[in-house]
Amino acid sequence: VAHRVFSARPAVAPLALAVVFAASAAVVLVPVFGRSFELIPGGVGDMSLVTYVLEHSHKLFTGQISQFWNAPFFYPQPNVLVLSENQLGAAPFYSFYRSAGLDRETSLQAWIVTGFALNYFAAAIVFRRLGFATHLTALGAFLFAFSVPQMLHLGHTQLTYRFPIPLAWYAAYRYFQSGAPRYLAACGLLTCWQFYITPYYGFFLSLTLLITALVYAVSSGEELAQRLRRAGLRSALTHAGIAAGCILLLVPVLVPYTAAAIPSNPLNEVLELLPRPQSYLMGSRGDYLAKLMATPFTVAVPYPWEHLMFPGIVAIVSVPAVWILLLVRRQRTAVPPPVAIGAVTLLVLVVLTL
């Protein structure tokens, strides 16, 4: 089984993965944009704000304006852009298309498609690095880029770009495995990049990395203890430098959000948006899952549409299957270490956010 799962033909893998992405984009994205690219997903409110922030960033990058946070609306509110997503980490892709001569709306469409492509190929790189066969790599990358929740919440296009997440997790795993500081630095840079794209995903990525570190420490505590005992002053200074560099990178994008004049949401509003167990069963196409189980899935909150988190039948079946394998002692060798650590991390993350 392991051989079939992890065997691969490197020569054909890139082409096969590209073909799967092209076919997936044609099936999933063409209905969203229209055959002539005449449509833009989402409602007028969210998409107007996203377009404005991206265009504002483009003007900053091209020297047309000198201030970013003080956008010219909601006067006299200072640093008005901290009231929403800033998208600084994803805006350069939009600016590229604008600089290439595309109009504002076409650049926005190309920016969204680029986000899906980056998400897909980032996940594919990680699955290939972990040794998965091409067909399983394509399946995993498809689920990450074109998942049901992603498409259900496509109106929140500011959340499209999340390609640093799998890359940062893989870099963290390689760091825990080898102790090489270059992997820690890569993980830190990618995490900072995700914070620049959206602080929401940056926070949950940080939480995921922390859980992964704890899971790895529990499973390989003696190995890590020996590594710490062998570490010298040079290693300590290197790690301190990486941490300081990441903090300095985050200061420009996080400090404006700490200003006292910025209103915050009440705790009860935040709690209402946290997922419930039934959230992971809401959102199947045509509510087939609810019809199949003869049970309507809903949550009694002001924003039930934000709880549409059904990941798909494949994810619902395959992820618990890994957990079951881990619980059966004789089957633990059938689950590779990174898959086991990733599965446990996901389980802990889901439980913590319920």
Short mmCIF file of C-alpha atoms in Angstrom, two decimals:
data_model
loop_
_atom_site.label_atom_id
_atom_site.label_comp_id
_atom_site.label_asym_id
_atom_site.label_seq_id
_atom_site.Cartn_x
_atom_site.Cartn_y
_atom_site.Cartn_z
CA VAL A 1 0.00 0.00 0.00
CA ALA A 2 2.75 2.41 0.95
CA HIS A 3 4.52 1.73 -2.33
CA ARG A 4 1.40 2.47 -4.35
CA VAL A 5 0.73 5.65 -2.37
CA PHE A 6 4.24 7.01 -2.48
CA SER A 7 5.57 5.76 -5.82
CA ALA A 8 5.81 8.36 -8.57
CA ARG A 9 7.24 9.13 -11.98
CA PRO A 10 9.00 12.50 -11.62
CA ALA A 11 9.22 13.06 -15.36
CA VAL A 12 5.46 13.11 -15.93
CA ALA A 13 4.38 14.64 -12.61
CA PRO A 14 4.66 18.38 -13.47
CA LEU A 15 2.76 18.00 -16.74
CA ALA A 16 0.08 15.83 -15.14
CA LEU A 17 -0.39 18.29 -12.27
CA ALA A 18 -0.64 21.20 -14.71
CA VAL A 19 -3.27 19.34 -16.74
CA VAL A 20 -5.30 18.61 -13.59
CA PHE A 21 -5.17 22.29 -12.61
CA ALA A 22 -6.24 23.44 -16.07
CA ALA A 23 -9.14 20.98 -16.11
CA SER A 24 -10.15 21.92 -12.56
CA ALA A 25 -10.05 25.64 -13.34
CA ALA A 26 -12.15 25.07 -16.46
CA VAL A 27 -14.79 23.13 -14.54
CA VAL A 28 -14.83 25.20 -11.35
CA LEU A 29 -13.87 28.75 -12.35
CA VAL A 30 -15.38 29.17 -15.82
CA PRO A 31 -18.95 29.13 -14.41
CA VAL A 32 -17.83 31.77 -11.90
CA PHE A 33 -16.30 34.16 -14.43
CA GLY A 34 -18.31 33.25 -17.51
CA ARG A 35 -17.03 31.90 -20.81
CA SER A 36 -16.04 35.41 -21.93
CA PHE A 37 -14.80 36.51 -18.49
CA GLU A 38 -17.77 38.85 -18.22
CA LEU A 39 -18.53 38.11 -14.54
CA ILE A 40 -16.91 38.89 -11.20
CA PRO A 41 -17.73 36.69 -8.19
CA GLY A 42 -19.22 38.00 -4.96
CA GLY A 43 -21.50 40.86 -4.03
CA VAL A 44 -21.12 44.52 -4.82
CA GLY A 45 -20.04 45.48 -1.28
CA ASP A 46 -17.18 43.05 -0.69
CA MET A 47 -15.87 43.16 -4.24
CA SER A 48 -15.93 46.95 -4.35
CA LEU A 49 -13.82 47.09 -1.20
CA VAL A 50 -11.41 44.42 -2.45
CA THR A 51 -11.00 46.18 -5.77
CA TYR A 52 -10.46 49.54 -4.09
CA VAL A 53 -7.76 48.19 -1.74
CA LEU A 54 -5.95 46.42 -4.58
CA GLU A 55 -6.07 49.52 -6.79
CA HIS A 56 -4.93 51.65 -3.83
CA SER A 57 -1.97 49.29 -3.34
CA HIS A 58 -1.14 49.44 -7.04
CA LYS A 59 -0.99 53.23 -6.86
CA LEU A 60 1.36 52.96 -3.89
CA PHE A 61 3.64 50.51 -5.69
CA THR A 62 3.78 52.70 -8.80
CA GLY A 63 4.42 55.95 -6.92
CA GLN A 64 1.03 57.55 -7.60
CA ILE A 65 0.37 57.97 -3.86
CA SER A 66 2.72 58.22 -0.88
CA GLN A 67 0.53 56.97 2.00
CA PHE A 68 -1.05 53.56 2.33
CA TRP A 69 -2.99 53.36 5.59
CA ASN A 70 -4.63 56.79 5.30
CA ALA A 71 -6.89 56.06 2.35
CA PRO A 72 -9.13 59.02 1.33
CA PHE A 73 -12.46 57.89 2.79
CA PHE A 74 -14.21 57.82 6.19
CA TYR A 75 -12.56 61.19 6.93
CA PRO A 76 -11.39 62.12 9.56
CA GLN A 77 -10.81 58.50 10.67
CA PRO A 78 -7.01 57.96 10.58
CA ASN A 79 -5.43 54.76 9.25
CA VAL A 80 -8.76 53.82 7.74
CA LEU A 81 -7.43 50.72 5.95
CA VAL A 82 -6.86 48.93 9.26
CA LEU A 83 -10.65 48.66 9.51
CA SER A 84 -10.42 45.84 6.97
CA GLU A 85 -7.99 43.59 5.12
CA ASN A 86 -4.96 45.37 3.64
CA GLN A 87 -3.91 42.61 1.19
CA LEU A 88 -0.40 44.00 0.91
CA GLY A 89 1.05 40.52 0.47
CA ALA A 90 -1.22 39.65 -2.46
CA ALA A 91 -1.55 43.07 -4.08
CA PRO A 92 1.74 42.82 -6.09
CA PHE A 93 0.12 40.15 -8.28
CA TYR A 94 -2.74 42.54 -9.06
CA SER A 95 -0.28 45.37 -9.66
CA PHE A 96 1.59 43.18 -12.14
CA TYR A 97 -1.51 42.82 -14.31
CA ARG A 98 -2.34 46.51 -14.03
CA SER A 99 1.21 47.44 -15.01
CA ALA A 100 0.92 45.04 -17.96
CA GLY A 101 -1.92 47.16 -19.32
CA LEU A 102 -5.02 45.27 -18.18
CA ASP A 103 -7.97 47.29 -16.94
CA ARG A 104 -9.08 47.24 -13.32
CA GLU A 105 -11.77 44.56 -13.58
CA THR A 106 -9.76 42.22 -15.81
CA SER A 107 -6.79 42.57 -13.46
CA LEU A 108 -9.05 41.61 -10.57
CA GLN A 109 -10.20 38.48 -12.41
CA ALA A 110 -6.62 37.54 -13.28
CA TRP A 111 -5.61 38.19 -9.67
CA ILE A 112 -8.25 35.73 -8.41
CA VAL A 113 -7.24 33.02 -10.90
CA THR A 114 -3.59 33.54 -9.96
CA GLY A 115 -4.49 32.98 -6.31
CA PHE A 116 -6.09 29.63 -7.15
CA ALA A 117 -3.05 28.64 -9.20
CA LEU A 118 -0.61 29.54 -6.43
CA ASN A 119 -2.69 27.67 -3.85
CA TYR A 120 -2.84 24.58 -6.05
CA PHE A 121 0.83 24.41 -6.99
CA ALA A 122 2.05 25.28 -3.48
CA ALA A 123 0.06 22.35 -2.10
CA ALA A 124 1.27 20.14 -4.96
CA ILE A 125 4.90 20.98 -4.19
CA VAL A 126 4.42 20.00 -0.55
CA PHE A 127 2.65 16.72 -1.34
CA ARG A 128 5.38 15.84 -3.84
CA ARG A 129 8.09 16.72 -1.32
CA LEU A 130 6.40 14.42 1.15
CA GLY A 131 6.66 11.64 -1.43
CA PHE A 132 3.06 11.23 -2.52
CA ALA A 133 2.31 9.73 -5.92
CA THR A 134 1.17 12.05 -8.67
CA HIS A 135 -2.53 11.14 -8.51
CA LEU A 136 -2.70 11.68 -4.74
CA THR A 137 -0.71 14.90 -5.07
CA ALA A 138 -3.22 16.17 -7.61
CA LEU A 139 -6.12 15.18 -5.37
CA GLY A 140 -4.64 16.88 -2.31
CA ALA A 141 -3.75 20.04 -4.25
CA PHE A 142 -7.25 20.14 -5.76
CA LEU A 143 -8.87 19.85 -2.33
CA PHE A 144 -6.68 22.65 -0.98
CA ALA A 145 -7.23 25.04 -3.89
CA PHE A 146 -10.80 24.24 -4.96
CA SER A 147 -12.35 23.01 -1.72
CA VAL A 148 -16.08 23.39 -1.15
CA PRO A 149 -15.64 26.07 1.57
CA GLN A 150 -13.29 28.00 -0.70
CA MET A 151 -15.88 28.13 -3.46
CA LEU A 152 -18.79 28.81 -1.09
CA HIS A 153 -16.95 31.82 0.32
CA LEU A 154 -15.53 33.07 -2.97
CA GLY A 155 -17.32 36.34 -2.32
CA HIS A 156 -14.63 36.96 0.31
CA THR A 157 -11.91 37.05 -2.33
CA GLN A 158 -9.52 38.71 0.12
CA LEU A 159 -9.18 35.20 1.59
CA THR A 160 -8.20 33.57 -1.72
CA TYR A 161 -4.43 33.78 -1.30
CA ARG A 162 -3.22 31.14 1.18
CA PHE A 163 -0.38 29.49 -0.70
CA PRO A 164 2.17 30.25 2.07
CA ILE A 165 0.29 27.94 4.46
CA PRO A 166 1.34 24.51 3.10
CA LEU A 167 4.84 25.79 2.29
CA ALA A 168 5.30 27.20 5.81
CA TRP A 169 4.01 23.98 7.39
CA TYR A 170 6.38 21.88 5.30
CA ALA A 171 9.32 24.15 6.16
CA ALA A 172 8.42 23.83 9.85
CA TYR A 173 8.24 20.04 9.60
CA ARG A 174 11.64 19.90 7.87
CA TYR A 175 13.05 22.14 10.60
CA PHE A 176 11.71 19.88 13.36
CA GLN A 177 13.07 16.89 11.48
CA SER A 178 16.55 18.21 10.68
CA GLY A 179 17.15 21.20 12.94
CA ALA A 180 18.50 23.19 9.97
CA PRO A 181 17.99 26.95 10.59
CA ARG A 182 17.31 27.60 6.89
CA TYR A 183 14.00 25.77 7.22
CA LEU A 184 13.07 27.84 10.27
CA ALA A 185 13.92 31.02 8.36
CA ALA A 186 11.81 29.87 5.40
CA CYS A 187 8.91 29.06 7.71
CA GLY A 188 9.19 32.48 9.36
CA LEU A 189 9.29 34.36 6.06
CA LEU A 190 6.31 32.47 4.67
CA THR A 191 4.33 33.06 7.86
CA CYS A 192 5.11 36.78 7.67
CA TRP A 193 4.01 36.76 4.03
CA GLN A 194 0.68 35.20 5.05
CA PHE A 195 0.21 37.92 7.68
CA TYR A 196 0.77 40.52 4.96
CA ILE A 197 -1.88 38.80 2.81
CA THR A 198 -4.45 38.51 5.59
CA PRO A 199 -3.88 38.58 9.36
CA TYR A 200 -6.69 36.02 9.81
CA TYR A 201 -4.87 33.26 7.99
CA GLY A 202 -1.60 34.45 9.50
CA PHE A 203 -3.00 33.91 12.99
CA PHE A 204 -4.39 30.46 12.22
CA LEU A 205 -1.16 29.48 10.45
CA SER A 206 0.77 30.47 13.58
CA LEU A 207 -1.61 28.43 15.72
CA THR A 208 -1.20 25.46 13.37
CA LEU A 209 2.59 25.68 13.53
CA LEU A 210 2.49 25.84 17.33
CA ILE A 211 0.29 22.73 17.47
CA THR A 212 2.59 20.94 15.02
CA ALA A 213 5.59 21.79 17.20
CA LEU A 214 3.85 20.37 20.28
CA VAL A 215 2.77 17.22 18.43
CA TYR A 216 6.31 16.68 17.12
CA ALA A 217 7.75 17.28 20.60
CA VAL A 218 5.44 14.64 22.07
CA SER A 219 6.27 12.10 19.35
CA SER A 220 10.03 12.79 19.19
CA GLY A 221 10.81 14.33 22.56
CA GLU A 222 14.10 12.51 23.14
CA GLU A 223 15.44 13.42 19.71
CA LEU A 224 14.64 17.11 20.29
CA ALA A 225 16.16 17.00 23.78
CA GLN A 226 19.42 15.64 22.40
CA ARG A 227 19.46 18.33 19.73
CA LEU A 228 18.98 21.04 22.34
CA ARG A 229 21.81 19.65 24.46
CA ARG A 230 24.15 19.71 21.45
CA ALA A 231 23.19 23.26 20.43
CA GLY A 232 25.84 25.87 21.09
CA LEU A 233 26.06 29.64 21.23
CA ARG A 234 26.20 29.98 17.45
CA SER A 235 22.94 28.05 17.08
CA ALA A 236 21.27 30.16 19.77
CA LEU A 237 22.34 33.40 18.07
CA THR A 238 21.14 32.13 14.69
CA HIS A 239 17.72 31.26 16.07
CA ALA A 240 17.49 34.57 17.91
CA GLY A 241 18.37 36.42 14.72
CA ILE A 242 15.68 34.60 12.75
CA ALA A 243 13.07 35.40 15.43
CA ALA A 244 14.11 39.05 15.56
CA GLY A 245 14.01 39.32 11.78
CA CYS A 246 10.48 37.93 11.63
CA ILE A 247 9.30 40.32 14.33
CA LEU A 248 10.80 43.27 12.49
CA LEU A 249 9.09 42.16 9.28
CA LEU A 250 5.72 42.01 11.03
CA VAL A 251 5.96 45.40 12.75
CA PRO A 252 4.91 47.52 9.72
CA VAL A 253 1.77 45.48 9.06
CA LEU A 254 0.66 44.66 12.62
CA VAL A 255 1.41 47.82 14.59
CA PRO A 256 -1.24 49.93 12.80
CA TYR A 257 -3.88 47.41 13.92
CA THR A 258 -3.01 48.02 17.59
CA ALA A 259 -3.94 51.73 17.52
CA ALA A 260 -6.35 52.71 20.29
CA ALA A 261 -8.65 54.52 17.85
CA ILE A 262 -9.45 51.31 15.98
CA PRO A 263 -12.79 49.84 17.10
CA SER A 264 -12.89 46.16 18.03
CA ASN A 265 -15.64 43.56 17.84
CA PRO A 266 -17.33 42.42 21.04
CA LEU A 267 -16.29 38.96 22.22
CA ASN A 268 -19.78 37.54 21.68
CA GLU A 269 -19.62 38.45 17.97
CA VAL A 270 -16.31 36.62 17.64
CA LEU A 271 -17.68 33.56 19.42
CA GLU A 272 -20.69 33.48 17.09
CA LEU A 273 -18.34 33.07 14.14
CA LEU A 274 -16.40 30.14 15.61
CA PRO A 275 -17.33 26.87 13.88
CA ARG A 276 -19.66 24.33 15.47
CA PRO A 277 -19.53 20.58 14.76
CA GLN A 278 -22.46 20.95 12.38
CA SER A 279 -20.59 23.71 10.49
CA TYR A 280 -18.47 21.00 8.86
CA LEU A 281 -21.65 19.39 7.53
CA MET A 282 -23.20 22.58 6.16
CA GLY A 283 -22.78 23.63 2.56
CA SER A 284 -22.93 20.42 0.52
CA ARG A 285 -24.12 21.00 -3.04
CA GLY A 286 -27.91 21.12 -3.02
CA ASP A 287 -27.80 20.24 0.69
CA TYR A 288 -27.57 16.58 -0.38
CA LEU A 289 -25.91 15.62 2.88
CA ALA A 290 -28.79 17.04 4.92
CA LYS A 291 -31.29 15.25 2.68
CA LEU A 292 -29.36 11.98 2.90
CA MET A 293 -29.26 12.09 6.70
CA ALA A 294 -32.77 13.55 6.93
CA THR A 295 -31.40 16.21 9.27
CA PRO A 296 -31.25 19.94 8.52
CA PHE A 297 -27.85 21.32 9.47
CA THR A 298 -27.90 24.90 10.70
CA VAL A 299 -26.61 27.10 13.51
CA ALA A 300 -28.62 29.68 15.43
CA VAL A 301 -26.34 32.68 14.87
CA PRO A 302 -26.80 36.01 13.02
CA TYR A 303 -24.44 34.92 10.20
CA PRO A 304 -25.19 31.23 9.46
CA TRP A 305 -23.72 31.54 5.95
CA GLU A 306 -20.29 32.04 7.51
CA HIS A 307 -20.57 28.48 8.89
CA LEU A 308 -20.69 26.76 5.50
CA MET A 309 -17.56 24.63 5.99
CA PHE A 310 -18.44 21.26 4.45
CA PRO A 311 -15.03 20.06 3.15
CA GLY A 312 -16.39 17.37 0.82
CA ILE A 313 -16.97 13.65 1.15
CA VAL A 314 -13.35 12.77 0.27
CA ALA A 315 -11.96 14.90 3.10
CA ILE A 316 -14.61 13.77 5.58
CA VAL A 317 -13.78 10.12 4.87
CA SER A 318 -10.00 10.23 4.36
CA VAL A 319 -8.91 12.40 7.29
CA PRO A 320 -10.75 10.37 9.98
CA ALA A 321 -9.38 7.22 8.27
CA VAL A 322 -5.85 8.41 9.09
CA TRP A 323 -6.87 9.07 12.69
CA ILE A 324 -8.28 5.54 12.95
CA LEU A 325 -5.09 4.06 11.52
CA LEU A 326 -3.08 5.95 14.14
CA LEU A 327 -5.24 4.51 16.91
CA VAL A 328 -4.68 0.94 15.71
CA ARG A 329 -1.20 0.09 16.93
CA ARG A 330 -0.34 -2.43 14.25
CA GLN A 331 -1.21 0.06 11.51
CA ARG A 332 0.91 2.97 12.72
CA THR A 333 3.77 2.05 10.40
CA ALA A 334 1.37 2.38 7.45
CA VAL A 335 1.03 6.12 8.14
CA PRO A 336 4.20 8.13 7.30
CA PRO A 337 5.36 10.52 10.07
CA PRO A 338 4.49 13.80 8.30
CA VAL A 339 0.99 12.52 7.46
CA ALA A 340 0.48 11.39 11.05
CA ILE A 341 1.69 14.70 12.48
CA GLY A 342 -0.43 16.65 10.00
CA ALA A 343 -3.54 14.60 10.81
CA VAL A 344 -3.11 15.03 14.57
CA THR A 345 -2.43 18.76 14.11
CA LEU A 346 -5.64 19.11 12.10
CA LEU A 347 -7.63 17.23 14.73
CA VAL A 348 -6.32 19.45 17.56
CA LEU A 349 -6.93 22.61 15.50
CA VAL A 350 -10.54 21.62 14.78
CA VAL A 351 -11.21 20.81 18.42
CA LEU A 352 -9.62 24.05 19.67
CA THR A 353 -11.72 26.21 17.36
CA LEU A 354 -15.07 24.58 18.12
#
